[in-house]
Each structure stands twice: as C-alpha cells, then as structure tokens.
Amino acid sequence: MKQKPDLSFWNLWNLSFGFFGVQIAYALQSANISRIFRTLGADPHSLSFFWILPPLMGILVQPIVGTLSDKTWTRFGRRIPYLFVGAAAAVAVMCLLPNAGSFGMAVGTALIFGLIALMLLDTSINMAMQPFKMLVGDMVNEKQKAKAYSIQSFLCNAGSVVGFLFPFVFTAIGISNVAPEGVVPDSVIWSFYCGAAILILCVLYTTSKVKEWNPQEYAEYNGISDNSGESGDPGKSETSGNWITLLKNAPSTFWKVGLVQFFCWAGMLYMWTYVVDAVSETVWGTIDPATSDYQEAANWTGVLYAIQSMGSVVWAAMLPRFKNTKLAYSVSLILGAIGFLLIPFCPDKYLQIIPFLLIGCGWAAMLAMPFTFVTNALQGYGHMGAYLGLFNGTICIPQIVAAICGGTILSLVGHHQSTMMIVAGVSFLIGSLCVFIIKDKK
C-alpha cells in the first residue's frame, strides 16, 4: 500500500471548507427548531418528539450515503456528487421550513407541514455532511488526520457562530423579531434565507477545489485488493459485505467510542430541545412563546450558542497540546458537564456566558476526538464510507432515545425546562468516565 502524501494546509482546508456552509444550516436548525415549533403551538412536554426526526434521518441517510459513495465513481468524484445534491436540496427546504406558520394553516396542519419540512431538511443536511468526513478518511494520512479533523472542527464552529447569530443580528438592524401568534418572526425567516445562500456558495467552492482520486489511485493509497479500475470497481474488499457483517467485524474501539457518544449526544439533545425555554425561564421568567420576552430570550440563546462555538474553537486549538488524548477527551466532557449544571443558576443573561463557554469545551472534543479514534482503528479495514456512516448511529441513536424519553423525564424533574440542563450535565459526566475504556490505536 502506498503512503498517502502529506497535504498542504490549504488542501486540508479545501477538503472541509464546504462544511462551513453546511454547519450554518445545521446551526440554524439546532438553535431555532424548538423556537419554531413552540411558536407554531407545540406543547413543551411533546417538544422532544419533534427532535426525533433529525437523528432518525441521520441514521437512515448517512449509512446509505456512505455505502453508495463507496461504490460510486464518476467524472465529478466519488463523494462530491452526494455532497452537491444534498446541499442543493437543503437550500430549497431552508426557504420553506420557517414559513410553516405563514400560509394561513391551522395549528395542527402547520405543525405537520413543519415536520415534513424538517424531515426533508435533515435528510439533505445529512446527505451533504457525511461526504466531508469521508473525504478526510479517504485522502488524509494518519499523521495528518487529527489536524484535518481539527480544521473541520474549526470550520464547523465558525459556521455555527454565523448561523447562531443571524436572528440576533437581523433583529438589531431592524427586522421584526415579533409576529402574529403562530407565525415565525421575520428575523428567523431571513436567517434561513441567508444561510441557504451561504451554504450553496461554500459547497460550490469545495467542489471546484477538490479533486478526488480515481479508482486506481484510491486502491493504491488505501490498500484495496482486487482493484479493477476499468470497471470502476475499487475492489471486492471495499464493496462486498453488508452492514450487519461490517458491524460484527468492527474493531472494539468503534463500540467503546460509541458508548461515550451515547451519553454525550443524549445530553446535547436535551440542550437543543429545552435550552431556549430554560434560558427564558431562568433569566426572563417566562416560557410563553407569544411574548416579546420569550422571542428576545430565543435571540439571546442564539448568541449564547455562538459563544459556545467560539469557546469550542479556542479549546479545539488547545486539545493537540494534551499528550494523553483520552485525558483531553475526558476533561473536555467534564468541563461541558459543569457548564450544563450552571445554566439554571445564572439569573443574569451575561452570566449565562460562563456555562456556554464550558459547554463549548465539551463540544470541541465531541466533534474531533471520536472520528480520530475510530478512523485510526479502521485503518486497513476498508469500507471507510460505510463504517463512518454506521458510526453516525452512535450520534443518532442516543438522540432518538433521549427524544422519546424527554417528555417523561421533564415530568419527573418537575416540569421545569431549566432542570433538564442538570439531566444533560449528569449525562456528560457519565460519558467522561466511559472515555477511559477506549484503547487508542496510535
């Protein structure tokens, strides 16, 4: 097997730059879905059910995209066609979703329309997101992989900052942040429009700058046997086998990292679902989406999300300085847990900055560390796209389980959304302990 060449910083940058635009779309979804559905009339105890769709689409779409792209060879590349189609579909749906309350539909009909739009948005975002992870796995050598995922983490967080701040900025320049009952404010609608435009521009940049290897080159650099470039098949060892067989043969690191992922992503799901109400309840004293205070709290939560992302960027730069990767991972998750636990005890909106900075530390590790561990462990296994698609299950399944249990847990902790942040913090603490069962392949 030929050694994959070292890539320049800008080559690594170009591999992931489109992720900036994809993450803007993902940030707009993460920060505003609960706000949109609460505005449309959803009850807090059923709110978590709306969050089943994002991970459900991820667990369905990403393995399919990974497996199909393993077998796809076109003049435009192997992964890039899926990236482009997913981004184009996401742009169309981003223009529809925030308008769910603007078509004069009854509350139930508007919620159903919003659900369908959310399902399509999640499908397209997942289709656009997965190829970036696979491009790094395909084309970056082991020595540079951590650096490549760190660049991806930086772009991810930079895109998040932009997406999170859009409603706050648009409100500041005079676009209305209030609307008739059941209608999403213009500040949110225009945020989605601008996010869609940036997404397609960023993806066009990556697709114009990145040239994927042809089948013969890919086989040489990845140690794939039985290569038959003329037929466009990179080899039986890469394309044969089904998902069940792949999971049976997966390295133990795949499953151990997955256990950590379970507790971390369950915690994040509770944050995304309940944090707007938690901040509004803790700082503004209301959870009524019809009030201007609630909409102001929702905008400020976007600012806090942006602060979390900026803290994540800074912490991501610190992670390579740790000599022990597992210690870095665990410490990051502990800091995130402390952040969650502090949210209900910060009654001033500026004090809320502190817990979100700490959450950013945990988020930085969640974005970079799991894929470093897993792609290192998968060296020589082949099926990189399929495995990374399947590994996405360790992100999606925890969120589905957490979403199903969310309403019940909310009732058990006293019907206060702010208390759900403590639940998220405890989940992160358990994840930090599970890190130490991972065996890292250097």
Short mmCIF file of C-alpha atoms in Angstrom, two decimals:
data_model
loop_
_atom_site.label_atom_id
_atom_site.label_comp_id
_atom_site.label_asym_id
_atom_site.label_seq_id
_atom_site.Cartn_x
_atom_site.Cartn_y
_atom_site.Cartn_z
CA MET A 1 0.00 0.00 0.00
CA LYS A 2 1.37 3.40 -0.99
CA GLN A 3 1.70 6.00 1.74
CA LYS A 4 -0.83 8.79 1.41
CA PRO A 5 1.03 12.04 0.71
CA ASP A 6 1.17 14.93 3.16
CA LEU A 7 -1.28 17.63 2.16
CA SER A 8 -0.69 21.34 2.48
CA PHE A 9 -2.75 23.35 4.94
CA TRP A 10 -4.83 24.80 2.13
CA ASN A 11 -5.52 21.38 0.64
CA LEU A 12 -6.78 20.24 4.04
CA TRP A 13 -8.76 23.46 4.31
CA ASN A 14 -10.39 23.00 0.89
CA LEU A 15 -11.42 19.42 1.75
CA SER A 16 -13.60 20.77 4.55
CA PHE A 17 -14.48 24.35 3.62
CA GLY A 18 -17.97 23.46 2.42
CA PHE A 19 -18.60 22.19 5.95
CA PHE A 20 -18.74 25.87 6.97
CA GLY A 21 -21.90 26.38 4.93
CA VAL A 22 -23.41 23.04 5.95
CA GLN A 23 -22.86 23.92 9.60
CA ILE A 24 -24.61 27.27 9.20
CA ALA A 25 -27.68 25.33 8.09
CA TYR A 26 -27.27 22.87 10.96
CA ALA A 27 -26.83 25.72 13.48
CA LEU A 28 -29.97 27.46 12.28
CA GLN A 29 -31.85 24.20 12.69
CA SER A 30 -30.39 23.43 16.13
CA ALA A 31 -30.99 26.88 17.58
CA ASN A 32 -34.42 27.52 16.08
CA ILE A 33 -36.35 24.26 15.73
CA SER A 34 -37.73 24.34 19.28
CA ARG A 35 -38.42 28.05 18.87
CA ILE A 36 -40.26 27.48 15.58
CA PHE A 37 -42.41 24.61 16.86
CA ARG A 38 -43.15 26.36 20.17
CA THR A 39 -44.23 29.41 18.14
CA LEU A 40 -46.43 27.19 15.96
CA GLY A 41 -48.14 25.90 19.12
CA ALA A 42 -46.26 22.76 20.29
CA ASP A 43 -46.58 21.77 23.97
CA PRO A 44 -43.26 21.61 25.95
CA HIS A 45 -43.96 18.01 27.05
CA SER A 46 -44.24 16.87 23.42
CA LEU A 47 -41.44 19.12 22.17
CA SER A 48 -38.76 16.42 22.33
CA PHE A 49 -40.75 14.25 19.88
CA PHE A 50 -40.09 16.83 17.15
CA TRP A 51 -36.39 16.20 17.75
CA ILE A 52 -36.68 12.53 16.82
CA LEU A 53 -36.56 13.44 13.12
CA PRO A 54 -33.02 14.91 12.92
CA PRO A 55 -31.21 11.83 14.31
CA LEU A 56 -33.66 9.45 12.64
CA MET A 57 -32.86 10.91 9.24
CA GLY A 58 -29.16 10.81 10.11
CA ILE A 59 -29.17 7.12 10.99
CA LEU A 60 -31.08 6.30 7.80
CA VAL A 61 -29.33 8.61 5.35
CA GLN A 62 -25.67 8.62 6.36
CA PRO A 63 -25.03 4.85 6.15
CA ILE A 64 -26.78 4.80 2.77
CA VAL A 65 -24.71 7.73 1.50
CA GLY A 66 -21.55 6.14 2.88
CA THR A 67 -22.23 2.74 1.32
CA LEU A 68 -23.39 4.08 -2.05
CA SER A 69 -20.49 6.52 -2.32
CA ASP A 70 -18.04 3.67 -1.58
CA LYS A 71 -19.27 2.18 -4.88
CA THR A 72 -19.67 5.42 -6.85
CA TRP A 73 -17.07 6.55 -9.37
CA THR A 74 -17.93 9.47 -11.64
CA ARG A 75 -16.06 12.18 -13.51
CA PHE A 76 -17.07 14.54 -10.70
CA GLY A 77 -15.66 12.31 -7.96
CA ARG A 78 -16.77 9.70 -5.50
CA ARG A 79 -18.18 11.64 -2.55
CA ILE A 80 -18.73 15.07 -4.12
CA PRO A 81 -21.88 14.21 -6.15
CA TYR A 82 -23.70 13.32 -2.90
CA LEU A 83 -22.40 16.48 -1.26
CA PHE A 84 -23.72 18.68 -4.05
CA VAL A 85 -27.15 17.04 -4.31
CA GLY A 86 -27.64 17.17 -0.54
CA ALA A 87 -26.68 20.84 -0.37
CA ALA A 88 -28.99 21.81 -3.24
CA ALA A 89 -31.93 20.06 -1.58
CA ALA A 90 -31.13 21.69 1.78
CA VAL A 91 -31.21 25.14 0.18
CA ALA A 92 -34.74 24.55 -1.15
CA VAL A 93 -36.10 23.27 2.16
CA MET A 94 -34.46 26.05 4.19
CA CYS A 95 -36.64 28.50 2.31
CA LEU A 96 -39.80 26.56 3.27
CA LEU A 97 -39.39 25.48 6.90
CA PRO A 98 -39.52 28.88 8.68
CA ASN A 99 -42.63 29.79 6.69
CA ALA A 100 -44.66 26.93 8.19
CA GLY A 101 -46.83 29.41 10.11
CA SER A 102 -47.19 31.91 7.26
CA PHE A 103 -49.59 30.05 4.97
CA GLY A 104 -52.77 30.51 7.00
CA MET A 105 -52.94 26.87 8.09
CA ALA A 106 -54.49 25.64 11.34
CA VAL A 107 -52.11 24.84 14.20
CA GLY A 108 -52.16 21.08 13.57
CA THR A 109 -51.66 21.48 9.83
CA ALA A 110 -48.82 23.97 10.34
CA LEU A 111 -47.09 21.55 12.73
CA ILE A 112 -47.41 18.71 10.20
CA PHE A 113 -46.06 20.95 7.42
CA GLY A 114 -43.17 21.93 9.67
CA LEU A 115 -42.46 18.27 10.47
CA ILE A 116 -42.34 17.30 6.80
CA ALA A 117 -40.06 20.26 6.01
CA LEU A 118 -37.83 19.35 8.99
CA MET A 119 -37.61 15.74 7.78
CA LEU A 120 -36.54 16.87 4.31
CA LEU A 121 -34.07 19.38 5.76
CA ASP A 122 -32.47 16.74 7.96
CA THR A 123 -32.25 14.31 5.07
CA SER A 124 -30.49 16.83 2.85
CA ILE A 125 -28.15 18.17 5.57
CA ASN A 126 -27.07 14.64 6.46
CA MET A 127 -26.51 13.87 2.79
CA ALA A 128 -24.31 16.97 2.49
CA MET A 129 -22.48 16.49 5.78
CA GLN A 130 -21.34 12.87 5.52
CA PRO A 131 -19.07 13.29 2.43
CA PHE A 132 -16.80 15.74 4.28
CA LYS A 133 -15.97 13.14 6.94
CA MET A 134 -15.38 10.53 4.24
CA LEU A 135 -13.13 12.81 2.16
CA VAL A 136 -10.79 13.12 5.15
CA GLY A 137 -10.87 9.36 5.70
CA ASP A 138 -10.17 8.75 2.00
CA MET A 139 -7.42 11.26 1.28
CA VAL A 140 -5.63 12.19 4.52
CA ASN A 141 -2.86 10.08 6.02
CA GLU A 142 -2.88 9.02 9.67
CA LYS A 143 -0.26 11.62 10.65
CA GLN A 144 -2.42 14.49 9.43
CA LYS A 145 -5.84 13.11 10.27
CA ALA A 146 -6.12 14.80 13.67
CA LYS A 147 -5.11 18.11 12.05
CA ALA A 148 -7.67 17.61 9.27
CA TYR A 149 -10.48 16.94 11.73
CA SER A 150 -9.34 19.94 13.81
CA ILE A 151 -9.69 22.14 10.72
CA GLN A 152 -13.11 20.61 10.14
CA SER A 153 -13.96 21.33 13.78
CA PHE A 154 -12.84 24.96 13.37
CA LEU A 155 -14.95 25.43 10.24
CA CYS A 156 -17.85 23.69 11.93
CA ASN A 157 -17.74 26.09 14.87
CA ALA A 158 -17.15 29.15 12.69
CA GLY A 159 -20.23 28.22 10.66
CA SER A 160 -22.15 27.66 13.86
CA VAL A 161 -21.28 31.15 15.12
CA VAL A 162 -22.65 32.72 11.94
CA GLY A 163 -25.83 30.64 11.97
CA PHE A 164 -26.50 31.19 15.67
CA LEU A 165 -26.05 34.97 15.45
CA PHE A 166 -28.23 35.57 12.39
CA PRO A 167 -31.58 36.17 14.22
CA PHE A 168 -29.92 38.43 16.83
CA VAL A 169 -28.13 40.47 14.15
CA PHE A 170 -31.20 40.78 11.93
CA THR A 171 -33.23 41.98 14.91
CA ALA A 172 -30.51 44.51 15.74
CA ILE A 173 -30.67 46.02 12.23
CA GLY A 174 -34.42 46.45 12.41
CA ILE A 175 -36.01 43.25 11.06
CA SER A 176 -39.02 42.32 13.18
CA ASN A 177 -38.46 39.80 15.96
CA VAL A 178 -42.17 39.54 16.78
CA ALA A 179 -45.04 38.24 14.66
CA PRO A 180 -48.72 37.35 14.98
CA GLU A 181 -49.42 34.33 17.16
CA GLY A 182 -48.43 31.12 15.38
CA VAL A 183 -46.21 32.89 12.84
CA VAL A 184 -42.39 32.72 12.91
CA PRO A 185 -40.76 36.18 13.13
CA ASP A 186 -39.09 37.68 10.04
CA SER A 187 -35.73 37.72 11.85
CA VAL A 188 -35.77 33.89 11.80
CA ILE A 189 -37.14 33.59 8.26
CA TRP A 190 -34.43 35.84 6.79
CA SER A 191 -31.78 33.98 8.77
CA PHE A 192 -32.73 30.78 6.96
CA TYR A 193 -32.70 32.55 3.58
CA CYS A 194 -29.17 33.90 4.11
CA GLY A 195 -27.95 30.56 5.48
CA ALA A 196 -29.20 28.82 2.35
CA ALA A 197 -27.31 31.24 0.09
CA ILE A 198 -24.04 30.82 2.01
CA LEU A 199 -24.42 27.02 2.04
CA ILE A 200 -24.58 26.66 -1.73
CA LEU A 201 -21.68 29.09 -2.28
CA CYS A 202 -19.42 27.19 0.16
CA VAL A 203 -20.25 23.82 -1.39
CA LEU A 204 -19.54 25.18 -4.86
CA TYR A 205 -16.11 26.31 -3.59
CA THR A 206 -15.21 22.86 -2.25
CA THR A 207 -16.45 21.05 -5.34
CA SER A 208 -14.36 23.34 -7.57
CA LYS A 209 -11.16 22.98 -5.49
CA VAL A 210 -11.11 19.29 -4.52
CA LYS A 211 -10.14 16.57 -6.99
CA GLU A 212 -10.78 13.10 -5.65
CA TRP A 213 -8.53 10.18 -6.55
CA ASN A 214 -9.56 7.87 -9.37
CA PRO A 215 -10.25 4.17 -8.58
CA GLN A 216 -6.67 3.07 -9.23
CA GLU A 217 -5.14 5.79 -7.04
CA TYR A 218 -7.66 5.18 -4.29
CA ALA A 219 -6.88 1.44 -4.27
CA GLU A 220 -3.12 2.08 -4.14
CA TYR A 221 -3.35 4.55 -1.23
CA ASN A 222 -5.89 2.57 0.80
CA GLY A 223 -4.58 -0.96 0.32
CA ILE A 224 -7.67 -2.21 -1.51
CA SER A 225 -7.21 -5.57 -3.21
CA ASP A 226 -8.73 -6.87 -6.44
CA ASN A 227 -8.75 -3.44 -7.98
CA SER A 228 -10.34 -3.21 -11.38
CA GLY A 229 -10.20 0.37 -12.42
CA GLU A 230 -11.58 -0.24 -15.88
CA SER A 231 -14.89 -1.38 -14.47
CA GLY A 232 -14.97 1.43 -11.98
CA ASP A 233 -15.00 -1.02 -9.06
CA PRO A 234 -12.33 -0.25 -6.46
CA GLY A 235 -12.26 -3.81 -5.29
CA LYS A 236 -14.20 -6.57 -3.67
CA SER A 237 -12.72 -5.89 -0.26
CA GLU A 238 -14.19 -2.39 -0.41
CA THR A 239 -17.63 -3.10 -1.82
CA SER A 240 -18.59 -6.56 -0.63
CA GLY A 241 -20.25 -7.28 2.68
CA ASN A 242 -23.39 -5.92 4.32
CA TRP A 243 -23.90 -3.62 7.28
CA ILE A 244 -24.51 -6.47 9.75
CA THR A 245 -21.26 -8.16 8.69
CA LEU A 246 -19.39 -4.86 8.96
CA LEU A 247 -20.74 -4.25 12.46
CA LYS A 248 -19.78 -7.79 13.55
CA ASN A 249 -16.25 -7.20 12.30
CA ALA A 250 -15.92 -3.66 13.61
CA PRO A 251 -12.96 -3.02 15.94
CA SER A 252 -13.75 -2.76 19.67
CA THR A 253 -12.82 0.92 19.59
CA PHE A 254 -15.84 1.51 17.35
CA TRP A 255 -18.16 0.33 20.12
CA LYS A 256 -16.31 1.87 23.06
CA VAL A 257 -16.28 5.30 21.49
CA GLY A 258 -19.95 4.69 20.71
CA LEU A 259 -20.69 4.27 24.42
CA VAL A 260 -19.14 7.67 25.17
CA GLN A 261 -21.10 9.12 22.28
CA PHE A 262 -24.37 7.78 23.71
CA PHE A 263 -24.23 9.86 26.87
CA CYS A 264 -22.79 12.96 25.20
CA TRP A 265 -25.33 13.17 22.39
CA ALA A 266 -28.24 12.45 24.72
CA GLY A 267 -27.11 15.45 26.76
CA MET A 268 -26.82 17.64 23.68
CA LEU A 269 -30.31 16.66 22.54
CA TYR A 270 -31.77 17.87 25.83
CA MET A 271 -29.88 21.13 25.47
CA TRP A 272 -31.14 21.76 21.93
CA THR A 273 -34.69 20.84 22.91
CA TYR A 274 -35.09 22.75 26.15
CA VAL A 275 -32.41 25.42 26.40
CA VAL A 276 -34.47 28.25 24.85
CA ASP A 277 -37.20 27.69 27.44
CA ALA A 278 -34.56 27.14 30.15
CA VAL A 279 -32.83 30.46 29.45
CA SER A 280 -36.15 32.27 29.09
CA GLU A 281 -37.41 30.75 32.33
CA THR A 282 -34.19 31.40 34.30
CA VAL A 283 -33.44 34.93 33.06
CA TRP A 284 -36.72 36.40 31.74
CA GLY A 285 -39.18 34.44 33.91
CA THR A 286 -41.44 33.29 31.06
CA ILE A 287 -41.92 30.31 28.77
CA ASP A 288 -44.78 31.84 26.75
CA PRO A 289 -43.69 31.97 23.06
CA ALA A 290 -46.31 34.65 22.32
CA THR A 291 -44.41 37.23 24.43
CA SER A 292 -41.67 39.54 23.19
CA ASP A 293 -39.56 38.48 26.21
CA TYR A 294 -39.58 34.88 25.01
CA GLN A 295 -38.50 35.88 21.48
CA GLU A 296 -35.77 38.06 23.00
CA ALA A 297 -34.64 35.10 25.08
CA ALA A 298 -34.58 32.95 21.93
CA ASN A 299 -32.36 35.52 20.18
CA TRP A 300 -30.05 35.67 23.21
CA THR A 301 -29.86 31.88 23.26
CA GLY A 302 -28.54 32.12 19.71
CA VAL A 303 -25.85 34.49 20.98
CA LEU A 304 -25.01 32.01 23.75
CA TYR A 305 -24.76 29.23 21.18
CA ALA A 306 -22.33 31.41 19.21
CA ILE A 307 -20.28 31.98 22.37
CA GLN A 308 -20.27 28.22 22.90
CA SER A 309 -18.91 27.76 19.38
CA MET A 310 -16.22 30.41 19.86
CA GLY A 311 -15.18 28.75 23.10
CA SER A 312 -15.10 25.48 21.20
CA VAL A 313 -12.76 26.96 18.58
CA VAL A 314 -10.33 28.11 21.28
CA TRP A 315 -10.50 24.80 23.13
CA ALA A 316 -10.05 22.81 19.90
CA ALA A 317 -6.72 24.61 19.44
CA MET A 318 -5.71 23.50 22.94
CA LEU A 319 -6.59 19.83 22.52
CA PRO A 320 -3.48 18.85 20.48
CA ARG A 321 -1.32 20.14 23.37
CA PHE A 322 -2.51 17.30 25.59
CA LYS A 323 -0.07 14.40 25.48
CA ASN A 324 -2.79 11.98 26.57
CA THR A 325 -5.66 12.04 24.08
CA LYS A 326 -8.08 10.19 26.33
CA LEU A 327 -7.39 12.61 29.20
CA ALA A 328 -8.07 15.53 26.88
CA TYR A 329 -11.35 13.93 25.81
CA SER A 330 -12.49 13.24 29.38
CA VAL A 331 -11.50 16.65 30.79
CA SER A 332 -13.35 18.36 27.94
CA LEU A 333 -16.54 16.46 28.71
CA ILE A 334 -16.26 17.25 32.44
CA LEU A 335 -15.99 20.96 31.63
CA GLY A 336 -19.07 20.62 29.43
CA ALA A 337 -20.95 18.90 32.25
CA ILE A 338 -20.14 21.75 34.65
CA GLY A 339 -21.47 24.19 32.06
CA PHE A 340 -24.82 22.39 31.84
CA LEU A 341 -25.14 22.24 35.63
CA LEU A 342 -24.59 26.01 35.91
CA ILE A 343 -27.31 27.13 33.45
CA PRO A 344 -30.25 27.03 35.94
CA PHE A 345 -28.21 29.04 38.47
CA CYS A 346 -27.29 32.05 36.30
CA PRO A 347 -30.24 34.51 36.53
CA ASP A 348 -28.45 37.23 34.53
CA LYS A 349 -28.17 36.88 30.76
CA TYR A 350 -24.48 37.82 30.79
CA LEU A 351 -23.70 35.26 33.50
CA GLN A 352 -25.05 32.63 31.09
CA ILE A 353 -21.92 33.20 29.00
CA ILE A 354 -19.82 31.22 31.50
CA PRO A 355 -21.69 27.90 31.26
CA PHE A 356 -21.88 28.11 27.48
CA LEU A 357 -18.11 28.64 27.22
CA LEU A 358 -17.64 25.48 29.27
CA ILE A 359 -20.12 23.57 27.12
CA GLY A 360 -18.02 24.66 24.14
CA CYS A 361 -15.07 22.72 25.56
CA GLY A 362 -17.08 19.52 25.57
CA TRP A 363 -18.46 20.24 22.11
CA ALA A 364 -14.95 20.69 20.66
CA ALA A 365 -13.94 17.24 21.87
CA MET A 366 -17.16 15.67 20.60
CA LEU A 367 -16.54 16.99 17.11
CA ALA A 368 -12.91 15.95 16.71
CA MET A 369 -11.95 13.13 19.07
CA PRO A 370 -14.40 10.31 18.21
CA PHE A 371 -13.57 10.33 14.49
CA THR A 372 -9.83 10.41 15.26
CA PHE A 373 -10.13 7.29 17.45
CA VAL A 374 -12.40 5.45 15.03
CA THR A 375 -10.65 6.21 11.73
CA ASN A 376 -7.33 5.19 13.30
CA ALA A 377 -8.89 1.91 14.44
CA LEU A 378 -10.38 1.32 10.97
CA GLN A 379 -7.02 1.53 9.20
CA GLY A 380 -6.83 -1.46 6.84
CA TYR A 381 -10.48 -2.46 7.29
CA GLY A 382 -11.72 -0.88 4.03
CA HIS A 383 -15.36 0.25 3.73
CA MET A 384 -14.40 3.62 5.26
CA GLY A 385 -17.52 5.37 3.98
CA ALA A 386 -19.84 2.61 5.16
CA TYR A 387 -18.19 2.41 8.58
CA LEU A 388 -18.36 6.16 9.13
CA GLY A 389 -21.97 6.10 8.03
CA LEU A 390 -22.68 3.33 10.54
CA PHE A 391 -20.70 5.17 13.20
CA ASN A 392 -23.16 8.01 12.76
CA GLY A 393 -25.58 5.68 14.55
CA THR A 394 -23.67 6.44 17.76
CA ILE A 395 -24.71 10.06 17.24
CA CYS A 396 -28.29 9.40 16.12
CA ILE A 397 -29.47 6.55 18.36
CA PRO A 398 -28.74 8.41 21.63
CA GLN A 399 -30.72 11.40 20.39
CA ILE A 400 -33.66 9.21 19.35
CA VAL A 401 -33.71 7.51 22.77
CA ALA A 402 -33.37 10.87 24.55
CA ALA A 403 -36.13 12.41 22.43
CA ILE A 404 -38.53 9.54 23.20
CA CYS A 405 -37.82 9.85 26.93
CA GLY A 406 -37.70 13.66 27.04
CA GLY A 407 -41.32 14.37 27.96
CA THR A 408 -41.32 11.69 30.68
CA ILE A 409 -38.07 12.95 32.20
CA LEU A 410 -39.37 16.53 32.09
CA SER A 411 -42.39 15.43 34.14
CA LEU A 412 -40.18 13.55 36.60
CA VAL A 413 -37.92 16.56 37.25
CA GLY A 414 -40.83 18.89 37.98
CA HIS A 415 -41.94 20.25 34.58
CA HIS A 416 -39.14 22.84 34.62
CA GLN A 417 -37.14 23.01 31.38
CA SER A 418 -34.17 24.51 33.24
CA THR A 419 -33.87 21.30 35.28
CA MET A 420 -33.32 19.37 32.03
CA MET A 421 -29.93 21.11 31.83
CA ILE A 422 -28.94 19.25 35.01
CA VAL A 423 -30.01 15.99 33.35
CA ALA A 424 -27.75 16.89 30.41
CA GLY A 425 -24.84 17.64 32.76
CA VAL A 426 -25.12 14.28 34.51
CA SER A 427 -25.19 12.55 31.13
CA PHE A 428 -21.94 14.30 30.14
CA LEU A 429 -20.27 13.26 33.42
CA ILE A 430 -21.09 9.60 32.74
CA GLY A 431 -19.67 9.97 29.22
CA SER A 432 -16.42 11.42 30.61
CA LEU A 433 -15.92 8.30 32.75
CA CYS A 434 -16.57 5.97 29.81
CA VAL A 435 -13.68 7.55 27.87
CA PHE A 436 -11.13 5.55 29.83
CA ILE A 437 -12.30 2.20 28.47
CA ILE A 438 -11.18 3.23 24.95
CA LYS A 439 -7.94 1.73 23.66
CA ASP A 440 -6.36 4.19 21.23
CA LYS A 441 -4.57 2.82 18.18
CA LYS A 442 -1.65 5.14 17.54
#
